[in-house]
Amino acid sequence: MTILVFKNLENILNKNSYDVQKTVADLQKFIQKRTEYISLIKTTSDSLKKLNIKPHFHSDNTFEVGLLMPNELTNSKITNITKELNNWDKVFKTLKELTSGSVDDTEINFVNNGSLEFFIDNGPQIAICLAVTVERIIKVYKNIVEIRIAKEKLKDLGVSTGEQKDIERQEKDILEKGIDTIAADIIKEFSIKQLDSGRVNELRIAMKGHITYIAKCIDNGMVIEINPPEIPEPSEPKETDSDEKKNEVQKLKENYDKTLEQINIVQKSMDTVKTIGKTGVDIVKYLTEGENLND
């Protein structure tokens, strides 16, 4: 939201840089709309409080992964929605096996029908693994988009078709190497030691497919969000507490600090993700054929 506000202000200031009166008028109009918006948010918040409707957050170390699927991706067809959910089920199963050694079916905990958004509860390790994966995909994605933009500029300048093809080949190499690197790094950073080398290699191959699929989802406008829990800070032990009580409080404090660190990692990664939206540039067109990118 803050980034969008700054972009709007920047556009206003740059649009009519030589017309001070127009700039002032646009700024006043923006301030008025912004004030109305903030007032509406406050009124809505106050109304929800009066109705005793509280925000939904987990109070333990459960992270909530949200998948918002735009209508352009699913066309509101059950077959398309099912295909996307099945693909994400494979992603979560791989992450679960990678981080814990177990494989469970993915459960949908909440569905938002205002826009088609599915929420799935996960533990902190899976949340961190997914957040870091998406962040690194976004960085590769951004590099490819910048190459595409530069290529279009060179095309306008009359660069030959042969040289444009060379750029496309380099683009493909960068993307393939980027995906390989992300998959290898995720395996190295998050896989548990109990997995044998053969299975680790299989999971690395699976991760490459998942990374390509997630990149495609992002490119098609899917929003991936990870909502951290809101955990209460434990109270400090009292002098009069027993040793057992003090140890219990100390353990709660350690768990709190650990979860807080996990939340910070996820939020840092997701902040990076939020800075880049849909560009309409299909960055994986050279790597995939057919519909199911996870097979």
Tab-separated table of C-alpha atoms in Angstrom, residues 11-232:
chain	number	residue	atom	x	y	z
A	11	ASN	CA	3.358	10.262	-11.037
A	12	ILE	CA	1.625	13.466	-9.982
A	13	LEU	CA	4.905	15.302	-9.407
A	14	ASN	CA	6.439	14.135	-12.682
A	15	LYS	CA	3.383	14.409	-14.916
A	16	ASN	CA	3.101	18.195	-14.866
A	17	SER	CA	6.494	19.257	-13.608
A	18	TYR	CA	6.282	22.580	-15.470
A	19	ASP	CA	2.722	23.390	-14.416
A	20	VAL	CA	2.786	24.141	-10.701
A	21	GLN	CA	-0.916	24.968	-10.474
A	22	LYS	CA	-1.892	21.680	-12.121
A	23	THR	CA	0.450	19.760	-9.817
A	24	VAL	CA	-1.017	21.460	-6.738
A	25	ALA	CA	-4.559	20.729	-7.942
A	26	ASP	CA	-3.704	17.058	-8.551
A	27	LEU	CA	-2.077	16.791	-5.130
A	28	GLN	CA	-5.127	18.316	-3.456
A	29	LYS	CA	-7.378	15.884	-5.300
A	30	PHE	CA	-5.147	12.995	-4.245
A	31	ILE	CA	-5.160	14.150	-0.611
A	32	GLN	CA	-8.950	14.385	-0.644
A	33	LYS	CA	-9.346	10.875	-2.063
A	34	ARG	CA	-6.752	9.533	0.339
A	35	THR	CA	-8.497	11.153	3.308
A	36	GLU	CA	-11.844	9.704	2.220
A	37	TYR	CA	-10.265	6.274	1.847
A	38	ILE	CA	-8.651	6.363	5.299
A	39	SER	CA	-11.935	7.568	6.803
A	40	LEU	CA	-13.768	4.691	5.128
A	41	ILE	CA	-11.247	2.183	6.461
A	42	LYS	CA	-11.579	3.601	9.983
A	43	THR	CA	-15.379	3.522	9.829
A	44	THR	CA	-15.310	-0.052	8.576
A	45	SER	CA	-12.876	-1.055	11.315
A	46	ASP	CA	-15.019	0.580	14.004
A	47	SER	CA	-18.140	-1.139	12.663
A	48	LEU	CA	-16.452	-4.538	12.676
A	49	LYS	CA	-15.342	-3.997	16.273
A	50	LYS	CA	-18.895	-3.098	17.307
A	51	LEU	CA	-20.112	-6.306	15.677
A	52	ASN	CA	-17.402	-8.177	17.607
A	53	ILE	CA	-15.845	-9.387	14.355
A	54	LYS	CA	-12.165	-9.929	15.003
A	55	PRO	CA	-9.328	-10.410	12.508
A	56	HIS	CA	-8.375	-14.002	11.828
A	57	PHE	CA	-4.825	-14.813	12.857
A	58	HIS	CA	-3.283	-17.910	14.328
A	59	SER	CA	-1.863	-17.474	17.809
A	60	ASP	CA	0.591	-20.378	17.583
A	61	ASN	CA	3.355	-20.966	15.019
A	62	THR	CA	0.950	-21.740	12.163
A	63	PHE	CA	1.466	-19.742	8.975
A	64	GLU	CA	-1.374	-19.292	6.504
A	65	VAL	CA	-0.574	-19.526	2.793
A	66	GLY	CA	-3.062	-17.745	0.557
A	67	LEU	CA	-3.438	-18.455	-3.156
A	68	LEU	CA	-5.512	-15.854	-4.979
A	69	MET	CA	-6.417	-17.107	-8.435
A	70	PRO	CA	-7.524	-14.466	-10.942
A	71	ASN	CA	-10.448	-15.260	-13.193
A	72	GLU	CA	-8.145	-14.969	-16.219
A	73	LEU	CA	-6.294	-18.019	-14.904
A	74	THR	CA	-9.267	-20.258	-14.095
A	75	ASN	CA	-12.163	-18.783	-16.105
A	76	SER	CA	-14.261	-19.873	-13.100
A	77	LYS	CA	-14.170	-23.457	-14.387
A	78	ILE	CA	-13.945	-26.293	-11.871
A	79	THR	CA	-11.522	-28.253	-14.059
A	80	ASN	CA	-9.084	-25.327	-14.171
A	81	ILE	CA	-9.387	-24.632	-10.444
A	82	THR	CA	-8.869	-28.321	-9.655
A	83	LYS	CA	-5.801	-28.452	-11.898
A	84	GLU	CA	-4.207	-25.492	-10.116
A	85	LEU	CA	-5.006	-26.886	-6.666
A	86	ASN	CA	-3.601	-30.288	-7.624
A	87	ASN	CA	-0.398	-28.618	-8.771
A	88	TRP	CA	-0.121	-26.738	-5.491
A	89	ASP	CA	-0.806	-29.951	-3.588
A	90	LYS	CA	2.310	-31.376	-5.263
A	91	VAL	CA	4.300	-28.278	-4.310
A	92	PHE	CA	3.297	-28.523	-0.645
A	93	LYS	CA	3.921	-32.273	-0.514
A	94	THR	CA	7.450	-31.770	-1.826
A	95	LEU	CA	8.122	-28.984	0.681
A	96	LYS	CA	6.725	-31.098	3.527
A	97	GLU	CA	8.881	-34.078	2.634
A	98	LEU	CA	11.889	-31.841	2.161
A	99	THR	CA	11.562	-30.126	5.540
A	100	SER	CA	10.067	-32.882	7.688
A	101	GLY	CA	10.365	-36.188	5.862
A	102	SER	CA	6.602	-36.751	5.908
A	103	VAL	CA	4.042	-36.403	3.130
A	104	ASP	CA	0.430	-35.444	3.865
A	105	ASP	CA	-2.451	-34.394	1.673
A	106	THR	CA	-2.851	-30.621	1.609
A	107	GLU	CA	-5.934	-29.334	3.407
A	108	ILE	CA	-7.768	-26.135	2.501
A	109	ASN	CA	-8.595	-24.344	5.732
A	110	PHE	CA	-10.440	-21.343	4.397
A	111	VAL	CA	-11.902	-20.127	1.103
A	112	ASN	CA	-12.637	-16.516	0.257
A	113	ASN	CA	-15.465	-16.342	-2.257
A	114	GLY	CA	-15.241	-12.587	-2.825
A	115	SER	CA	-12.260	-13.362	-4.986
A	116	LEU	CA	-11.216	-16.950	-5.514
A	117	GLU	CA	-8.639	-17.351	-2.778
A	118	PHE	CA	-7.667	-20.517	-0.952
A	119	PHE	CA	-5.928	-20.509	2.427
A	120	ILE	CA	-3.780	-23.397	3.589
A	121	ASP	CA	-2.233	-23.720	7.038
A	122	ASN	CA	1.403	-24.758	7.230
A	123	GLY	CA	4.195	-24.972	9.742
A	124	PRO	CA	6.973	-22.383	9.910
A	125	GLN	CA	9.559	-24.418	7.993
A	126	ILE	CA	7.270	-24.878	4.991
A	127	ALA	CA	6.245	-21.212	5.139
A	128	ILE	CA	9.881	-20.082	5.182
A	129	CYS	CA	10.839	-22.514	2.427
A	130	LEU	CA	7.992	-21.329	0.200
A	131	ALA	CA	8.604	-17.647	0.950
A	132	VAL	CA	12.310	-17.896	0.134
A	133	THR	CA	11.552	-19.898	-3.015
A	134	VAL	CA	9.030	-17.342	-4.262
A	135	GLU	CA	11.377	-14.460	-3.427
A	136	ARG	CA	14.192	-15.999	-5.461
A	137	ILE	CA	11.850	-16.779	-8.341
A	138	ILE	CA	10.757	-13.143	-8.326
A	139	LYS	CA	14.362	-11.963	-8.533
A	140	VAL	CA	15.042	-14.180	-11.559
A	141	TYR	CA	11.698	-13.106	-13.003
A	142	LYS	CA	12.661	-9.455	-12.623
A	143	ASN	CA	15.979	-10.027	-14.394
A	144	ILE	CA	14.251	-11.711	-17.339
A	145	VAL	CA	11.687	-8.924	-17.610
A	146	GLU	CA	14.481	-6.343	-17.666
A	147	ILE	CA	16.223	-8.304	-20.433
A	148	ARG	CA	12.967	-8.385	-22.408
A	149	ILE	CA	12.545	-4.632	-22.054
A	150	ALA	CA	16.140	-4.030	-23.145
A	151	LYS	CA	15.657	-6.370	-26.110
A	152	GLU	CA	12.594	-4.419	-27.254
A	153	LYS	CA	14.580	-1.190	-27.078
A	154	LEU	CA	17.368	-2.736	-29.151
A	155	LYS	CA	14.777	-3.939	-31.650
A	156	ASP	CA	13.473	-0.390	-31.992
A	157	LEU	CA	17.040	0.745	-32.606
A	158	GLY	CA	17.331	-1.645	-35.540
A	159	VAL	CA	19.314	-4.510	-34.030
A	160	SER	CA	19.344	-7.464	-36.431
A	161	THR	CA	17.100	-10.503	-35.997
A	162	GLY	CA	20.152	-12.707	-35.510
A	163	GLU	CA	21.378	-10.618	-32.599
A	164	GLN	CA	17.883	-10.652	-31.107
A	165	LYS	CA	17.938	-14.459	-31.273
A	166	ASP	CA	21.265	-14.435	-29.424
A	167	ILE	CA	19.655	-12.392	-26.655
A	168	GLU	CA	16.758	-14.864	-26.495
A	169	ARG	CA	19.202	-17.755	-26.115
A	170	GLN	CA	21.007	-15.920	-23.324
A	171	GLU	CA	17.644	-15.222	-21.738
A	172	LYS	CA	16.800	-18.923	-21.793
A	173	ASP	CA	20.200	-19.833	-20.317
A	174	ILE	CA	19.785	-17.293	-17.505
A	175	LEU	CA	16.339	-18.648	-16.678
A	176	GLU	CA	17.408	-22.296	-16.758
A	177	LYS	CA	20.477	-21.617	-14.621
A	178	GLY	CA	18.395	-19.502	-12.262
A	179	ILE	CA	15.878	-22.307	-11.756
A	180	ASP	CA	18.668	-24.874	-11.290
A	181	THR	CA	20.342	-22.637	-8.712
A	182	ILE	CA	17.136	-21.994	-6.782
A	183	ALA	CA	16.296	-25.711	-6.668
A	184	ALA	CA	19.813	-26.670	-5.555
A	185	ASP	CA	19.930	-23.935	-2.897
A	186	ILE	CA	16.498	-24.804	-1.497
A	187	ILE	CA	17.494	-28.459	-1.218
A	188	LYS	CA	20.780	-27.506	0.455
A	189	GLU	CA	19.218	-25.056	2.908
A	190	PHE	CA	16.009	-26.842	3.871
A	191	SER	CA	16.272	-30.608	3.366
A	192	ILE	CA	16.488	-32.701	6.514
A	193	LYS	CA	19.509	-34.955	6.996
A	194	GLN	CA	17.416	-38.123	7.232
A	195	LEU	CA	16.672	-38.116	3.487
A	196	ASP	CA	18.891	-40.413	1.441
A	197	SER	CA	20.842	-38.997	-1.494
A	198	GLY	CA	18.680	-40.697	-4.115
A	199	ARG	CA	15.494	-39.201	-2.713
A	200	VAL	CA	17.142	-35.788	-2.353
A	201	ASN	CA	17.977	-35.848	-6.057
A	202	GLU	CA	14.372	-36.770	-6.893
A	203	LEU	CA	13.129	-33.884	-4.759
A	204	ARG	CA	15.568	-31.525	-6.476
A	205	ILE	CA	14.104	-32.497	-9.858
A	206	ALA	CA	10.597	-32.063	-8.453
A	207	MET	CA	11.528	-28.632	-7.081
A	208	LYS	CA	12.692	-27.518	-10.528
A	209	GLY	CA	9.248	-28.346	-11.886
A	210	HIS	CA	7.553	-26.593	-8.980
A	211	ILE	CA	9.698	-23.489	-9.415
A	212	THR	CA	8.786	-23.315	-13.099
A	213	TYR	CA	5.127	-23.753	-12.201
A	214	ILE	CA	5.210	-21.048	-9.508
A	215	ALA	CA	6.891	-18.667	-11.966
A	216	LYS	CA	4.079	-19.366	-14.422
A	217	CYS	CA	1.483	-18.730	-11.705
A	218	ILE	CA	3.049	-15.382	-10.858
A	219	ASP	CA	3.214	-14.446	-14.520
A	220	ASN	CA	-0.484	-15.299	-14.894
A	221	GLY	CA	-1.393	-12.956	-12.062
A	222	MET	CA	-1.776	-15.383	-9.170
A	223	VAL	CA	-1.097	-13.732	-5.825
A	224	ILE	CA	0.802	-15.826	-3.297
A	225	GLU	CA	0.677	-14.497	0.236
A	226	ILE	CA	1.901	-15.921	3.518
A	227	ASN	CA	0.195	-14.614	6.626
A	228	PRO	CA	2.214	-15.091	9.813
A	229	PRO	CA	0.617	-15.773	13.186
A	230	GLU	CA	0.098	-13.067	15.778
A	231	ILE	CA	1.715	-14.490	18.864
A	232	PRO	CA	1.447	-12.834	22.276
